[in-house]
Coordinates of C-alpha atoms in Angstrom, one line a residue:
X12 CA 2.6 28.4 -35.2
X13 CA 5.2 27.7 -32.4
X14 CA 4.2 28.8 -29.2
X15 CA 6.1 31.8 -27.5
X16 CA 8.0 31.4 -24.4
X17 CA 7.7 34.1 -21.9
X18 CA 11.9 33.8 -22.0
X19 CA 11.8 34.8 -25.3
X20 CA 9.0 37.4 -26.3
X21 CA 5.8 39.0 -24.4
X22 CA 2.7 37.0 -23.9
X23 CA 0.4 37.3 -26.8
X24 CA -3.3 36.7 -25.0
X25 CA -5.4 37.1 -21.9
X26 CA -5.0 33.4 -21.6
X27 CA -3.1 32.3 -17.9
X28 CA 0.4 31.4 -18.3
X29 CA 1.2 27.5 -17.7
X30 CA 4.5 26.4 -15.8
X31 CA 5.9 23.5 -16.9
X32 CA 8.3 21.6 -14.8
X33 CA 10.9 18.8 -16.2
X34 CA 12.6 15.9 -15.3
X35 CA 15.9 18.0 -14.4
X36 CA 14.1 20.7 -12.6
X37 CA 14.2 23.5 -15.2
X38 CA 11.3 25.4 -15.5
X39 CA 9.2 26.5 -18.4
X40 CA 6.4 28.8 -19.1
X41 CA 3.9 28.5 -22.0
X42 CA 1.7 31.3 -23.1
X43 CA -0.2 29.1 -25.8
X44 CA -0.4 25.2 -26.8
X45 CA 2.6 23.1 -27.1
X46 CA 3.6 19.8 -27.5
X47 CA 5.9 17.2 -25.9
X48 CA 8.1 14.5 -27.5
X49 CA 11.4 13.1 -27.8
X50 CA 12.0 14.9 -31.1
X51 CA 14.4 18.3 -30.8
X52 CA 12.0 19.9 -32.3
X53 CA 9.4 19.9 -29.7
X54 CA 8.6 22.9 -27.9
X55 CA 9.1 20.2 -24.5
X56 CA 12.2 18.1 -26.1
X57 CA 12.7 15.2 -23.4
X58 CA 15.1 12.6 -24.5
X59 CA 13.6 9.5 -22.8
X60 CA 13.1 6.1 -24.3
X61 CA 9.9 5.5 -23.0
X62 CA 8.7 9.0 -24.7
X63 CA 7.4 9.0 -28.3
X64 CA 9.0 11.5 -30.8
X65 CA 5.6 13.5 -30.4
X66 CA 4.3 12.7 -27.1
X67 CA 1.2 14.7 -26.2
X68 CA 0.1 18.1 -26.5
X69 CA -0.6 20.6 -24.0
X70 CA -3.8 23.4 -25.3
X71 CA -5.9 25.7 -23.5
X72 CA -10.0 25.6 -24.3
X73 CA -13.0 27.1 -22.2
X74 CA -11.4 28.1 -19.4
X75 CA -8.7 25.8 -18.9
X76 CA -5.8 24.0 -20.0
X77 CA -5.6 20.3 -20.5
X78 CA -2.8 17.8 -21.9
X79 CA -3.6 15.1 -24.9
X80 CA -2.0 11.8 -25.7
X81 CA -1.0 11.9 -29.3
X82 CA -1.1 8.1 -29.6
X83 CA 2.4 7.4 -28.5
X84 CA 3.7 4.4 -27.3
X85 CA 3.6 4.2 -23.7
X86 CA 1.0 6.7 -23.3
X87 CA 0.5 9.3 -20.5
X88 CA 0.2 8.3 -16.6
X89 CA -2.2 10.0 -14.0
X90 CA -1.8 8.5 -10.4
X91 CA -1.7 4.6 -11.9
X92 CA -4.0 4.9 -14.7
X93 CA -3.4 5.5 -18.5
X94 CA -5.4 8.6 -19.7
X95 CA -6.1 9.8 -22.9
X96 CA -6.7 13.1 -21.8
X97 CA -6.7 15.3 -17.9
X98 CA -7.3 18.4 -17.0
X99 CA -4.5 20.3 -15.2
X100 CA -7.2 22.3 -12.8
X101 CA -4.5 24.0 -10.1
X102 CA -1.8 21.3 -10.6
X103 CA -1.3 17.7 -12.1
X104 CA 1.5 15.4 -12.4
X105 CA 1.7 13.6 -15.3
X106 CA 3.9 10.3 -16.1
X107 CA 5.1 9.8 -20.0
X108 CA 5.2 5.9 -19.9
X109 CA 4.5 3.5 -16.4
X110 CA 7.7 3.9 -16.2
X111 CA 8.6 6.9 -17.5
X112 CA 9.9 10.7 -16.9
X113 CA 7.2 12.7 -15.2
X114 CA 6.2 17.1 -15.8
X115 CA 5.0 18.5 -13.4
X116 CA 2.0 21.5 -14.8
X117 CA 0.7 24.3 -12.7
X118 CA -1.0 27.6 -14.1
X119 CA 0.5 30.4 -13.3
X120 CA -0.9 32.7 -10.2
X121 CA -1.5 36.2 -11.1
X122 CA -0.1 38.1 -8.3
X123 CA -1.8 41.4 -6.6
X124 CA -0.1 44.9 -5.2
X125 CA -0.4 44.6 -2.0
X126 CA -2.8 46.8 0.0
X127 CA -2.0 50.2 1.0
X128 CA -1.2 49.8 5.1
X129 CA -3.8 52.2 6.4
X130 CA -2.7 55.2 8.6
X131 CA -3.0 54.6 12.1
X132 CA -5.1 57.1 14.1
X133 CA -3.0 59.7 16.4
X134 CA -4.6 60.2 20.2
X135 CA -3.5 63.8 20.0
X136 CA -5.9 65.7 17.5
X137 CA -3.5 68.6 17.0
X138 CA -1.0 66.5 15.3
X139 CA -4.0 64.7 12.8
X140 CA -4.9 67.9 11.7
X141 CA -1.6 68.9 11.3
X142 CA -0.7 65.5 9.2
X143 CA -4.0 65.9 7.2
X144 CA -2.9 69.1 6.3
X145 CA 0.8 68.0 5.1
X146 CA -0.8 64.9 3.5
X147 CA -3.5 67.3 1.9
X148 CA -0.2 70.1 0.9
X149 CA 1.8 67.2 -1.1
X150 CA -0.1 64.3 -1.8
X151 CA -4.0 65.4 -2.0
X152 CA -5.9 66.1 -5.7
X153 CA -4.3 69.0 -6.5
X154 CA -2.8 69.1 -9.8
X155 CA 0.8 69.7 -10.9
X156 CA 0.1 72.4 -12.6
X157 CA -1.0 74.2 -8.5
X158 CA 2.1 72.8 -6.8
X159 CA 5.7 74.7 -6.2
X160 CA 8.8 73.3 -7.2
X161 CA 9.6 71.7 -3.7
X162 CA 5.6 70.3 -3.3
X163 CA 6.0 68.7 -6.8
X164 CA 9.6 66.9 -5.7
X165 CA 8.1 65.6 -3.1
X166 CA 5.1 63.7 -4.7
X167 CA 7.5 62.4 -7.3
X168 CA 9.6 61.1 -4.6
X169 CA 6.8 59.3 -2.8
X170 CA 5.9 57.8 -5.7
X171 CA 9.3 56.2 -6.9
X172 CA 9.8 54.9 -3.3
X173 CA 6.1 53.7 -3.4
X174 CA 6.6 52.0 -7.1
X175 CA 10.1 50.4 -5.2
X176 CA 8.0 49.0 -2.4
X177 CA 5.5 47.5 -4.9
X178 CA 8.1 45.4 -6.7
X179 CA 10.0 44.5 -3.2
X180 CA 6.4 42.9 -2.3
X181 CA 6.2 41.2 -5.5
X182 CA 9.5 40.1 -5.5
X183 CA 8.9 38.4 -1.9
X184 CA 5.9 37.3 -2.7
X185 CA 6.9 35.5 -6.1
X186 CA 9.5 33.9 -4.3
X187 CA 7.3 32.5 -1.3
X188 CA 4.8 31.5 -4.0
X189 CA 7.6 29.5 -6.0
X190 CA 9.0 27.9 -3.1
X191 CA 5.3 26.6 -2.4
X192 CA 4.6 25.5 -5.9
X193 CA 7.9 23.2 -5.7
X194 CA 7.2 21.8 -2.0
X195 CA 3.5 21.2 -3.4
X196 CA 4.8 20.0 -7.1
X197 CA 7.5 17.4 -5.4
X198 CA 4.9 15.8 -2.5
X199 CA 2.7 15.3 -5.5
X200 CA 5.3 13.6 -7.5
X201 CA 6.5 11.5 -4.4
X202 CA 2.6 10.8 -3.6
X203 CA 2.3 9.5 -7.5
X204 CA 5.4 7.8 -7.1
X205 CA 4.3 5.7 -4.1
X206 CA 1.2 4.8 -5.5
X207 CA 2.6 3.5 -9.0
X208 CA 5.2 1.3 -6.8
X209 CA 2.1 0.0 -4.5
X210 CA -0.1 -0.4 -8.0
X211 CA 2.8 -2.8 -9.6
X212 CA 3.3 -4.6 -5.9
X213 CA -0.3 -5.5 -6.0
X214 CA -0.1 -6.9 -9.3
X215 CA 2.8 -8.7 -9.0
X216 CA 1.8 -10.2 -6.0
X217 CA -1.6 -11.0 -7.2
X218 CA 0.1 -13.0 -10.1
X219 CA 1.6 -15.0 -7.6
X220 CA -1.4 -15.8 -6.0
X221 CA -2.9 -16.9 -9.1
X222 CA 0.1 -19.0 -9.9
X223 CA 0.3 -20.5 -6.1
X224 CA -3.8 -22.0 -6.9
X225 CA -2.9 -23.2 -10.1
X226 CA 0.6 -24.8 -8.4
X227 CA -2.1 -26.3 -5.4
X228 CA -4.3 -27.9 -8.4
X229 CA -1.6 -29.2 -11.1
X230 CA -0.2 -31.0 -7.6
X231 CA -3.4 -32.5 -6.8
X232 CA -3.7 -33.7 -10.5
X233 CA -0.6 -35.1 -10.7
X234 CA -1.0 -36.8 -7.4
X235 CA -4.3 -38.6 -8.6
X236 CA -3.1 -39.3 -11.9
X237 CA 0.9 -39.7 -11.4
X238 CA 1.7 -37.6 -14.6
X239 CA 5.0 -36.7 -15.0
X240 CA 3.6 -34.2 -17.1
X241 CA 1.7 -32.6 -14.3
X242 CA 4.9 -32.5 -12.2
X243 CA 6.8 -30.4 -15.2
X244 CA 4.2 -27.9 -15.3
X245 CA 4.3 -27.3 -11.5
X246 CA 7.8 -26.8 -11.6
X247 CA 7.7 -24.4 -14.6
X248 CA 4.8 -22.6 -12.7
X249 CA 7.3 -22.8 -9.6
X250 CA 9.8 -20.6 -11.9
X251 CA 7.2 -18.3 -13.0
X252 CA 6.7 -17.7 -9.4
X253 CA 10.2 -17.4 -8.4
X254 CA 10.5 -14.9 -11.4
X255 CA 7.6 -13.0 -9.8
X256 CA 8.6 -12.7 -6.3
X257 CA 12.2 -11.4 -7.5
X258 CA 10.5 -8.4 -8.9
X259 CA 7.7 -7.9 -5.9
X260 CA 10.9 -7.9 -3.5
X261 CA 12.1 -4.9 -5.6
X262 CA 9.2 -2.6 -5.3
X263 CA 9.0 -3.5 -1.7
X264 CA 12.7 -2.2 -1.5
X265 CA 11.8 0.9 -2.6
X266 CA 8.0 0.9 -0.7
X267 CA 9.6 0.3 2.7
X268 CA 12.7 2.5 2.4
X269 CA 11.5 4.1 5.1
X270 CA 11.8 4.2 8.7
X271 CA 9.6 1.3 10.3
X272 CA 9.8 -0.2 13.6
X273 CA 11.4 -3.6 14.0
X274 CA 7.7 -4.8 15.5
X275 CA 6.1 -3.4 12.1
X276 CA 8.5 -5.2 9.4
X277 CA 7.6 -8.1 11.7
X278 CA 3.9 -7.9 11.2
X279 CA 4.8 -7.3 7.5
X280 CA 6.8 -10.6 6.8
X281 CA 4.5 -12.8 8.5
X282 CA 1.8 -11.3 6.3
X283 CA 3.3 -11.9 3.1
X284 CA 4.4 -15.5 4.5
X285 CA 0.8 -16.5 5.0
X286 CA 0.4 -15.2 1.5
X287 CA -1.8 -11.8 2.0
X288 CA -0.6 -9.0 0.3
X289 CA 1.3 -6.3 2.5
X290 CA 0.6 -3.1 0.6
X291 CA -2.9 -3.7 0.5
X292 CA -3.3 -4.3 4.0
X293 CA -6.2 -2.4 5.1
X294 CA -5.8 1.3 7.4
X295 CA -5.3 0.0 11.3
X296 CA -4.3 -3.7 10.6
X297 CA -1.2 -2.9 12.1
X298 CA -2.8 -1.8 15.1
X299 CA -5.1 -5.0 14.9
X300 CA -2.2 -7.5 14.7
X301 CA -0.6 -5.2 17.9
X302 CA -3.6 -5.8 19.8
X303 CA -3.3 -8.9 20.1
X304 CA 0.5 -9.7 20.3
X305 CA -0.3 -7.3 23.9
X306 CA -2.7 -10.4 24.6
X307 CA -0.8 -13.2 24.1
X308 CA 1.7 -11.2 26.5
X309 CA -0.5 -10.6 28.8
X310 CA -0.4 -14.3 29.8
X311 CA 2.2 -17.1 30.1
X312 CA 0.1 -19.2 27.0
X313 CA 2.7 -18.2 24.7
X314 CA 5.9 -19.3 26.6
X315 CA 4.6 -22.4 28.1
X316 CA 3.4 -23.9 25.2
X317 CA 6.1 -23.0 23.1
X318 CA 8.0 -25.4 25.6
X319 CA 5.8 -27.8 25.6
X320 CA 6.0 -28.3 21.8
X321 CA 10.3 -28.2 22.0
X322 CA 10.7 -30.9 25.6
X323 CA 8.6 -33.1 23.1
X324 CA 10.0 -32.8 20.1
X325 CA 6.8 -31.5 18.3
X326 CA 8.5 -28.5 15.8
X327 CA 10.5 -30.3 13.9
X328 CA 8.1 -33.0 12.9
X329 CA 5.5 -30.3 12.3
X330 CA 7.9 -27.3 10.5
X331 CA 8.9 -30.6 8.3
X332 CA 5.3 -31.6 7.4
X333 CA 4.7 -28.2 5.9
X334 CA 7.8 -27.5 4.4
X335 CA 7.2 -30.7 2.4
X336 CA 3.9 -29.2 0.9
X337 CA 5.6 -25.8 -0.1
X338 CA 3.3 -24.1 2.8
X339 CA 5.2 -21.8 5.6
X340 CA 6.0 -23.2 8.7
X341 CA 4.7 -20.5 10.4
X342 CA 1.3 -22.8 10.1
X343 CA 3.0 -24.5 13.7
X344 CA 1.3 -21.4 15.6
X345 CA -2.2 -23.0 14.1
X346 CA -1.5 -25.8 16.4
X347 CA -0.6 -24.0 19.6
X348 CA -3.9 -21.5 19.1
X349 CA -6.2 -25.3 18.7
X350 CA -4.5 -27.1 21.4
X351 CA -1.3 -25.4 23.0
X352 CA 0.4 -28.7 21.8
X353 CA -1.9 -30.7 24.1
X354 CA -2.1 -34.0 22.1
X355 CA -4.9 -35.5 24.3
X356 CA -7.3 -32.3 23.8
X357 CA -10.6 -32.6 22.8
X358 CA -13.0 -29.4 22.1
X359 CA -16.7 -28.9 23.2
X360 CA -19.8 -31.4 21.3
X361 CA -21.0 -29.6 18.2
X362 CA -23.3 -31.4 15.9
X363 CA -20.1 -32.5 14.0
X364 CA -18.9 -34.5 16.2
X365 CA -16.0 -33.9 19.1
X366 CA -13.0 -32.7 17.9
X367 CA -9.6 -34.3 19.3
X368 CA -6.4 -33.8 19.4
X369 CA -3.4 -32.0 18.8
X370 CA -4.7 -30.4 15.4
X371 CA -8.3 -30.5 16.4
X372 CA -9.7 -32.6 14.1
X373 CA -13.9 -33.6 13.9
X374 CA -14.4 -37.3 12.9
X375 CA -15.4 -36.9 9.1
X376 CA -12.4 -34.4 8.1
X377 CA -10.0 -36.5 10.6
X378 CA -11.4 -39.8 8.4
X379 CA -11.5 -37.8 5.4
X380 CA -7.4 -37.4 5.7
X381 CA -6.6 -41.2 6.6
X382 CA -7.2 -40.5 10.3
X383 CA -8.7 -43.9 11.7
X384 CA -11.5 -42.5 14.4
X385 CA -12.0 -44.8 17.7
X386 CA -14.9 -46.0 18.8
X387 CA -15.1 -43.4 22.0
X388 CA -15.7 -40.7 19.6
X389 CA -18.9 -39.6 20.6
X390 CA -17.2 -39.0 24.4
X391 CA -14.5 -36.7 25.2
X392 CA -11.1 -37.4 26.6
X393 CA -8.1 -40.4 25.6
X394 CA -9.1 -42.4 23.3
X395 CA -6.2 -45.1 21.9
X396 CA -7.8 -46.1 18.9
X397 CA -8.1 -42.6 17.8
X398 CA -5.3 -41.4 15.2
X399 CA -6.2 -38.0 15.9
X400 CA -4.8 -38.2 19.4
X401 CA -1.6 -39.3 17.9
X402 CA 0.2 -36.4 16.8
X403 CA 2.3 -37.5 14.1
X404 CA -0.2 -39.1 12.5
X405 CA -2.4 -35.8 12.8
X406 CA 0.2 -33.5 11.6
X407 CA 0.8 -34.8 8.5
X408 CA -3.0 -35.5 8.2
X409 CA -3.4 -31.6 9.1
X410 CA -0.7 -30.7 6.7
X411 CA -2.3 -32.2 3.5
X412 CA -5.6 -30.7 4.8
X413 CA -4.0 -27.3 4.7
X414 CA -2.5 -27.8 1.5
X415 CA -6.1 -28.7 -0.6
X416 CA -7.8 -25.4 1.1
X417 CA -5.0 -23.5 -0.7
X418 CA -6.6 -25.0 -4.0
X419 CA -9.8 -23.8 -3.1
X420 CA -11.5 -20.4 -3.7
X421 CA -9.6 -19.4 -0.6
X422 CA -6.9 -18.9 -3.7
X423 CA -3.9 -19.3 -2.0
X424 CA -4.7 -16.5 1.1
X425 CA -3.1 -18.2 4.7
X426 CA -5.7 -15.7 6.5
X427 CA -8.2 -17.5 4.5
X428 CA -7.1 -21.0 4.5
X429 CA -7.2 -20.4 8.4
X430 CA -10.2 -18.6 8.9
X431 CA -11.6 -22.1 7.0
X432 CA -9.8 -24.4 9.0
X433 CA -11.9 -22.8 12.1
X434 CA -15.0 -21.8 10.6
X435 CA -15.2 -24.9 7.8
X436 CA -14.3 -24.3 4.0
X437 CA -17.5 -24.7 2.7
X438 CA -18.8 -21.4 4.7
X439 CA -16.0 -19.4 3.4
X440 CA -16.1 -20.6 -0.1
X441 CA -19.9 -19.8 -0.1
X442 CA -18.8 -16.0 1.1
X443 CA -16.1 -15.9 -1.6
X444 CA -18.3 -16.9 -4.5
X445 CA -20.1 -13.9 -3.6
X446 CA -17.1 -11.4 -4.9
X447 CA -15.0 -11.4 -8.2
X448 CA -13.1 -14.5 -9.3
X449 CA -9.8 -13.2 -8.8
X450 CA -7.1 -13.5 -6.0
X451 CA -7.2 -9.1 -5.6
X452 CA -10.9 -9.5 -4.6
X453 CA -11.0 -12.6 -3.1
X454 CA -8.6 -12.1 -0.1
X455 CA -9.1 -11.9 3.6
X456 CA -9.2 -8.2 3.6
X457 CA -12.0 -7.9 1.2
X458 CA -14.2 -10.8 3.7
X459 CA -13.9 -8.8 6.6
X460 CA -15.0 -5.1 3.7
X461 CA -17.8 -6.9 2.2
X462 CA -19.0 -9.5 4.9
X463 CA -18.6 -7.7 8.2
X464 CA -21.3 -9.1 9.9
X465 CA -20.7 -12.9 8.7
X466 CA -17.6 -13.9 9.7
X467 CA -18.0 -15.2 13.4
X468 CA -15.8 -13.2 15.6
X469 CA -14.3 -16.5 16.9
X470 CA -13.0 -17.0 13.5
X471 CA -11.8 -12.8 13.2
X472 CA -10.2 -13.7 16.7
X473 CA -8.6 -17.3 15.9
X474 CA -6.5 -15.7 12.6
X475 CA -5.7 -12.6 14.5
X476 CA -4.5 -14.7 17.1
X477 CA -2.4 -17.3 14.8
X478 CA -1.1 -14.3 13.1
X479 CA 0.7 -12.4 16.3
X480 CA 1.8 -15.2 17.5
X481 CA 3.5 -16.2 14.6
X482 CA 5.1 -12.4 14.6
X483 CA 6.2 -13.2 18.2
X484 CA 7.6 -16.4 16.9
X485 CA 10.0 -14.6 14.6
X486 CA 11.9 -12.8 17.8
X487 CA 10.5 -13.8 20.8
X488 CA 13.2 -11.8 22.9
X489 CA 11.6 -8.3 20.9
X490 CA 8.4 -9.0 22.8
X491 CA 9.9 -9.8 26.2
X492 CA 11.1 -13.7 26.0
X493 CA 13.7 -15.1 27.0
X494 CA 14.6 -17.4 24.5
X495 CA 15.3 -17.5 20.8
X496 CA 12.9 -18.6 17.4
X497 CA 11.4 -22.0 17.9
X498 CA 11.5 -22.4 13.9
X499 CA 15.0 -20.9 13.9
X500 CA 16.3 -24.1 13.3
X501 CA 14.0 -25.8 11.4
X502 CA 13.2 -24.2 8.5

């Protein structure tokens, strides 16, 4: 039996109407169950590809109305998930295909007469009594049949004007009603919306990650082994990732048509540079990362080194070292937050060893990378046998070191891949094989979620650090300098 339309005949149950809103904005309103599909024939015809000729059906049982997938092709959508069925409660938006037309459902909401405005109470008593009587004379219990002419012209008066004030009040208050459903209806739609475009950002991006560690490892087992083979697959994984990125840069397109600051697309680039995922950027990172680009200004660190680094020549060698590798050059900040660019530097004794120069290297990873360790080691200060004092020779050494924590469990994260240049690999490795295998739950958000109490807060301190000053590094005049990019050039 085809369901009746309130359009086209009276309602036929008790059961609450159901408003159904389409694509175009018309509005429809169902009295019974119903089904949507591309075919004409459906009671909801919507010509889209991604809808199946019968689509779902819509039914009222115990209470409420729900909506069914009828085994179509692209199934129905209910903020980012597939469903087989949902309730439509007070309101639901519901998606025919990922990437599909969405209906908006809502039942409808009987409305009430309003209440009858209660007389308001006269300070002179003569004139109550004389109302009660007039109200008593033409509009009190007695019956038609005990009124004159004029008495009985009156009631019926009252009442037509009452019965017009009714339907004024439920005019107005249909209308207000409406215009609330479609305020609530469209922020629900835009709210799905959003969150479908951050769901598909996240996954593309997270393929990328997982393509960037299997780039880091098919290098590394190319370089042992010299396989051309191995250098065929990294570039068709390189085109893969390119492929990936194209369609990530869409969605953020549409994700940051908004209104941000110039400061906050900042913080949002150099993110995604040291490969961590933007859209999933925890609540009050932002804020975070704002912090401490206030501390870095706060002092003339920033500035002074950055000089340093271009009087002597030091960012080109080092933005060319990592561009080599495929790794950002924003990595040049890692230096300045070890040493400001002091190639002489050497930390405090740890049971490790002193660590030296430039890139701050301890004797076994500085050996480990082809650095040759002098015999003053053990002391701090010059040492001219040391390689790790000599800065080329340390940035290139630092460079490769980078590059084999990105095939780690650190799986291609910068945040990561810094936090275990400061902390040591091994302890962050030991953290992440705590979590899920997978590049969405093994990131430097989900460390600081799950492990709050064991990542040293030098370490929180040292990325946050690296981080805003590489977001000062992009416009250094934004945050008060007077002078351009030092990797303007360079990259």
């Amino acid at each position: 039996m085809s369901p009746m339309r309130q359009s086209e005949r009276d309602l036929a149950s008790d059961m609450p109407a159901l408003i159904v809103r389409l694509p175009d904005g018309s509005v429809l309103r169902f009295s019974g169950p119903f089904h949507i599909g591309r075919d004409l024939d459906s009671d909801v015809p919507v010509q889209d590809v991604h809808v199946s000729r019968r689509h779902a059906i819509v039914s009222f049982a115990r209470g409420h109305w729900s909506i069914r997938d009828l085994q179509s092709s692209n199934g129905l959508w209910v903020d980012g998930e597939r469903v087989e069925t949902a309730a439509i409660g007070e309101g639901l938006t519901v998606l025919l295909g990922l990437d599909g037309p969405s209906l908006q459902f809502y039942p409808e909401t009987p409305l009430e007469a309003p209440a009858p405005e209660t007389e308001t109470e006269d300070s002179s008593t003569d004139d109550s009594v004389m109302l009660d009587g007039y109200a008593e004379r033409y509009f009190g219990s007695a019956s038609e049949g005990e009124m004159g002419g004029r008495t009985l012209m009156i009631r019926k008066a009252f009442q037509k004007v009452q019965q017009k004030e009714r339907r004024r009040h439920r005019l107005a208050i249909t209308a207000v009603a409406l215009a609330g459903l479609c305020a609530v209806g469209y922020a629900a739609y835009a709210h799905v919306r959003l969150r479908t475009l951050e769901a598909r950002a996240q996954r593309d991006f997270y393929s990328m990650k997982s393509v960037d560690v299997m780039i880091a490892e098919r290098e590394q087992e190319a370089a042992r082994s010299g396989s051309a083979d191995g250098q065929q697959q990294v570039r068709a994984y390189m085109e893969q990732r390119r492929e990936l990125e194209k369609n990530y840069e869409q969605y953020l397109a549409k994700l940051y048509d908004r209104k941000l600051t110039e400061q906050e697309r900042l913080i949002l680039k150099v993110t995604r540079l040291f490969g961590e995922c933007e859209v999933a950027a925890p609540e009050g990172y932002m804020r975070e990362v704002t912090r401490f680009i206030r501390m870095w200004q706060s002092t003339n660190r920033f500035p002074q080194a950055i000089k340093l680094a271009q009087e002597r020549g030091f960012t080109k060698r080092i933005v060319a070292e990592f561009k080599a590798r495929d790794l950002p050059a924003q990595y040049f900040y890692l230096a300045m937050q070890e040493s400001d660019f002091n190639v002489v530097a050497s930390g405090k004794r740890t049971r490790w060893g002193i660590a030296k120069g430039m890139w701050q290297f301890i004797p076994e990873t500085g050996a480990k990378y082809g650095l040759t360790i002098g015999q003053r080691h053990e002391s701090p200060g010059p040492d001219p046998g040391d390689d790790r004092l000599n800065w080329e020779r340390a940035t290139g050494a630092a460079a490769r070191y980078i590059k084999d924590i990105y095939a780690t469990d650190a799986q291609a994260s910068g945040l990561l891949v810094m936090a275990s240049y400061n902390w040591g690999e091994r302890r962050i490795i030991d953290l992440l094989r705590t979590m899920p295998a997978n590049p969405r739950e093994r990131n430097f958000w989900q460390v600081l979620e799950k492990h709050p109490d064991r990542l040293p807060s030098e370490t929180y301190n040292y990325v946050f650090s690296i981080v805003s000053a590489a977001v000062i590094g992009e416009n250094p005049r934004l945050f008060g300098y007077q002078f351009d990019s030092p990797l303007l050039d360079q990259r």
